[in-house]
CSV table of C-alpha atoms in Angstrom, one decimal:
chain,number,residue,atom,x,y,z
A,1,UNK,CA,0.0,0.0,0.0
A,2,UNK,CA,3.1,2.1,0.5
A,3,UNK,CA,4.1,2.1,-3.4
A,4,UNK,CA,0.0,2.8,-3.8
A,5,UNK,CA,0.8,6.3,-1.8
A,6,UNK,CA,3.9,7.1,-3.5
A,7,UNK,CA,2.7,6.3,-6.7
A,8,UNK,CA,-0.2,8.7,-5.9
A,9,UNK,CA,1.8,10.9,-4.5
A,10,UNK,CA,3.5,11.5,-7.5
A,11,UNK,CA,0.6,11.4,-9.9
A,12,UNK,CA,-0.9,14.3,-8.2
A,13,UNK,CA,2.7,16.5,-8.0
A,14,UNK,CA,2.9,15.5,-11.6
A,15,UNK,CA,-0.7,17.1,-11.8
A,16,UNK,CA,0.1,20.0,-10.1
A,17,UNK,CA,3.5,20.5,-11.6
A,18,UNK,CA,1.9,20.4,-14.9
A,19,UNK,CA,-1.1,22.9,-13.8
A,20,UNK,CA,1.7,25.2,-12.4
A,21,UNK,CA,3.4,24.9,-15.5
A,22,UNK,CA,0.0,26.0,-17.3
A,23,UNK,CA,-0.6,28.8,-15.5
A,24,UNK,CA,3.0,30.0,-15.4
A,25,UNK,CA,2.9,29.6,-19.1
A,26,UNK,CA,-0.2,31.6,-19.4
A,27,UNK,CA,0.8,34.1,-16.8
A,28,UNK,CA,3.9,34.9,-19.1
A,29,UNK,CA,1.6,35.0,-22.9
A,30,UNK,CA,-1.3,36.8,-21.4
A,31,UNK,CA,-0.7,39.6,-23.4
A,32,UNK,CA,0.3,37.8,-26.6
A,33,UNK,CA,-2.5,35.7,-26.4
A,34,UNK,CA,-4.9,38.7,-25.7
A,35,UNK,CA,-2.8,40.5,-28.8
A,36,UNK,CA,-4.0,37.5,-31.2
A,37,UNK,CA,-7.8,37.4,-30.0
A,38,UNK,CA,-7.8,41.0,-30.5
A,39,UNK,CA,-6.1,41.0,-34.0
A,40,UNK,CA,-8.4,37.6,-34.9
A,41,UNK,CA,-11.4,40.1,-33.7
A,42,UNK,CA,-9.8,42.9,-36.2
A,43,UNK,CA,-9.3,40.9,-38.8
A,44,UNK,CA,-12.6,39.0,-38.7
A,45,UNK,CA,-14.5,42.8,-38.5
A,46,UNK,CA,-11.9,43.6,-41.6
A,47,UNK,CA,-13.1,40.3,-43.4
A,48,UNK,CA,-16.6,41.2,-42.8
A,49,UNK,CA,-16.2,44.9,-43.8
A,50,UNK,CA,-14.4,43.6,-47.2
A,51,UNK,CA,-17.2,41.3,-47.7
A,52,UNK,CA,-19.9,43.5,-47.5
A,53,UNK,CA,-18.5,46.1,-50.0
A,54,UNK,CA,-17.1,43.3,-52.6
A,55,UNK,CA,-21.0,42.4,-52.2
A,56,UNK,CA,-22.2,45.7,-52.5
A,57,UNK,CA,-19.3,46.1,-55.8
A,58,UNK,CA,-21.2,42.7,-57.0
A,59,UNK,CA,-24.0,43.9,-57.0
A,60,UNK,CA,-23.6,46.8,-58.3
A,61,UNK,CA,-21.9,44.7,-61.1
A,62,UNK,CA,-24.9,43.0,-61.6
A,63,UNK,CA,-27.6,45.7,-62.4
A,64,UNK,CA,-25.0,47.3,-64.4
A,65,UNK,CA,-24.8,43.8,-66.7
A,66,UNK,CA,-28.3,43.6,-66.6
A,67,UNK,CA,-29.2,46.5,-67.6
A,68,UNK,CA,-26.7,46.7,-70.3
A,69,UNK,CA,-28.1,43.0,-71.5
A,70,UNK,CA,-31.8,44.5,-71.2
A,71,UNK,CA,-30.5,47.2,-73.5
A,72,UNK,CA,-28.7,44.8,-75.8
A,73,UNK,CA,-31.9,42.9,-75.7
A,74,UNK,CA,-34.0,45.6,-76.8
A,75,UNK,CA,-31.7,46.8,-79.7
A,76,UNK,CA,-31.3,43.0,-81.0
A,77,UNK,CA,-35.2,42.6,-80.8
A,78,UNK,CA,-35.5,46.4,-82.8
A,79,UNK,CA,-33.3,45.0,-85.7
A,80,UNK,CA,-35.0,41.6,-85.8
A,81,UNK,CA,-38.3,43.5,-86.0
A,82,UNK,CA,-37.2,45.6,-88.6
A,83,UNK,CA,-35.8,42.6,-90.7
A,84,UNK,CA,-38.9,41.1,-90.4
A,85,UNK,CA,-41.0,44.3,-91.9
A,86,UNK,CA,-37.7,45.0,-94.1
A,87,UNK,CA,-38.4,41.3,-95.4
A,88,UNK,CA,-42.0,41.9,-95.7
A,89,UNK,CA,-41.6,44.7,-98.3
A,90,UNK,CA,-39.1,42.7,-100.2
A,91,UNK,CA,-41.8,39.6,-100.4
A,92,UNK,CA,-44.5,42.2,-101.6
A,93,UNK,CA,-41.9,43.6,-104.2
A,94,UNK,CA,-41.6,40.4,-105.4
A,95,UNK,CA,-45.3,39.8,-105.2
A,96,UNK,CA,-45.8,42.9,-107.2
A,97,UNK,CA,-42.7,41.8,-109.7
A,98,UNK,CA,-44.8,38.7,-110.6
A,99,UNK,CA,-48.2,40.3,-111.3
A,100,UNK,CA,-46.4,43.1,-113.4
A,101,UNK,CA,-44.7,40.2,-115.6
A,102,UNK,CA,-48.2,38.9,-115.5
A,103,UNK,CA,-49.6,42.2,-116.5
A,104,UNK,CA,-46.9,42.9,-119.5
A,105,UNK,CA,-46.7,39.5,-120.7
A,106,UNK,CA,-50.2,38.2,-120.7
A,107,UNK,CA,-49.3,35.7,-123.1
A,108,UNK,CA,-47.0,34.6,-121.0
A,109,UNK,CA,-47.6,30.6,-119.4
A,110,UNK,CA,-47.9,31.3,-115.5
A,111,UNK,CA,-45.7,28.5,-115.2
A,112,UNK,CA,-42.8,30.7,-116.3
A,113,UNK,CA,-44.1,33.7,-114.1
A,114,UNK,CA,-43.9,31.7,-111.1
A,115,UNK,CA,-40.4,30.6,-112.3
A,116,UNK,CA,-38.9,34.2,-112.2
A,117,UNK,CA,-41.0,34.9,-109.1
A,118,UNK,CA,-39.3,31.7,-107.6
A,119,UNK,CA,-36.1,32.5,-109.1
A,120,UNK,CA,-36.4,36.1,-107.3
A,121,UNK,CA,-37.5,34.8,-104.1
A,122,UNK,CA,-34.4,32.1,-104.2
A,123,UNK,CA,-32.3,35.3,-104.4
A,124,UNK,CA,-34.2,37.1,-101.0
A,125,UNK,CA,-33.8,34.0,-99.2
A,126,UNK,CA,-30.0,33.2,-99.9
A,127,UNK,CA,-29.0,37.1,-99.4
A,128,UNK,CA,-31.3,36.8,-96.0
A,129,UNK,CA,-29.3,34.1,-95.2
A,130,UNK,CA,-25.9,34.6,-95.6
A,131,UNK,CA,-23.2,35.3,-92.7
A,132,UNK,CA,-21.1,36.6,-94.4
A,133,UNK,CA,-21.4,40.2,-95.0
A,134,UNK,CA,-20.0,40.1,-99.2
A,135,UNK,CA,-22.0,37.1,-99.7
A,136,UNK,CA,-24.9,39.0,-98.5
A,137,UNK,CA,-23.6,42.1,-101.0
A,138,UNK,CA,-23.5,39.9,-104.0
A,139,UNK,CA,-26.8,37.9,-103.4
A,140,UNK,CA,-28.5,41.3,-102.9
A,141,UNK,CA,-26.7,42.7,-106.3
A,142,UNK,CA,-27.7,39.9,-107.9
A,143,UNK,CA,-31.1,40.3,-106.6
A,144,UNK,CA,-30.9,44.0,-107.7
A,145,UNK,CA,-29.8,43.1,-111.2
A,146,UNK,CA,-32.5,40.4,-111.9
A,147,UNK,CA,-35.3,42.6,-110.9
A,148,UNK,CA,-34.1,45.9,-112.8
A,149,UNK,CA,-33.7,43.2,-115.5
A,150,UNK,CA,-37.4,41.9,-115.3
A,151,UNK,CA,-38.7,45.7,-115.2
A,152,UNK,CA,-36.4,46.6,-118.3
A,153,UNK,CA,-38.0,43.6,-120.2
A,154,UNK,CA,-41.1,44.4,-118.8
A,155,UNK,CA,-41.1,48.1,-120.3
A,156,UNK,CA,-39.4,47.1,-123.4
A,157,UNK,CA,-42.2,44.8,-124.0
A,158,UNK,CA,-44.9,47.3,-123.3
A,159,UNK,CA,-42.6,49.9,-125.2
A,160,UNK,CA,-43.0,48.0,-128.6
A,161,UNK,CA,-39.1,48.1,-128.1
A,162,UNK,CA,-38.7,44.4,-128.7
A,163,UNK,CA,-41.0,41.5,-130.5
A,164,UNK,CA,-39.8,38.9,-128.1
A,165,UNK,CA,-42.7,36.9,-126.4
A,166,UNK,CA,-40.8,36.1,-123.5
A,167,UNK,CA,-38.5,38.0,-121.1
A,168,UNK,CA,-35.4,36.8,-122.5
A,169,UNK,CA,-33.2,38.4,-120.5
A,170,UNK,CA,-34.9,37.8,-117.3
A,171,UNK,CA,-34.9,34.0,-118.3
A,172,UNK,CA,-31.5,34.2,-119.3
A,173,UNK,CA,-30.2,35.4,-116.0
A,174,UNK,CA,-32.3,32.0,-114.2
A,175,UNK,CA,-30.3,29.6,-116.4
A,176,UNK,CA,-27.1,31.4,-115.0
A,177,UNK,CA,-27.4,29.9,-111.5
């Protein structure tokens, strides 16, 4: 029972030699450890500071993408609108083509007016169509050309200025595709 005691004995000075040695240490970094709460304090406020205004920045960011995508929005649906009535006109051009080829060549099969009407709209539809902006030039000069080409045979037709019973010209031009 003797080495029971001692062995007690020195558990519990090994208890309070480590305790002392606790409060020793902590008696000596009181003021380093009260330095570190207080910058972890500062620099949690700081953190928390920064994180509000890099919200408030965000946000700010946001409305200002919005509102330039709203605007974006808006201009992209003005041109499509306006390519849509821009593309209207052109079909009742072409409409209006057709009857006056009907009108000046009343001889003419309506097989072959629908051809050059066809042959016309093939023309809108490609230029319409292209990405590139020169392929969209030369589809809509050759658009241009084959319906100044069907009013010149038209008039010269009306005119007396040529005997031909068909738009030659105009015709010609389809059999070049």
């Amino acid at each position: 029972m003797n080495v029971l005691k001692v062995w007690l004995a020195n558990i519990v000075e090994l208890w309070h030699s480590i305790k002392d040695s606790n409060l020793h240490w902590q008696a000596n970094n009181q003021e380093q450890v009260a330095q570190l709460r207080h910058a972890r304090v500062l620099a949690e406020k700081a953190l928390e500071a920064e994180l509000k205004k890099r919200s408030v920045q965000l946000e700010h960011e946001i409305i200002l993408l919005r509102t330039q995508n709203d605007a974006e929005l808006a201009m992209y649906k003005t041109k499509c609108n306006q390519d849509v009535k821009d593309y209207k006109q052109y079909l009742e051009a072409l409409d209006q083509l057709k009857r006056s080829i009907q009108n000046s060549y009343t001889h003419l099969p309506e097989a072959v007016a629908f051809t050059i009407h066809h042959h016309a709209k093939f023309l809108l539809n490609k230029m319409w169509e292209a990405e590139d902006f020169e392929e969209k030039m030369q589809y809509e000069i050759r658009l241009i050309k084959f319906m100044t080409t069907v009013h010149e045979d038209a008039r010269s037709y009306l005119e007396g200025a040529t005997s031909e019973k068909f738009p030659e010209n105009t015709l010609s031009l389809i059999q070049e595709r």
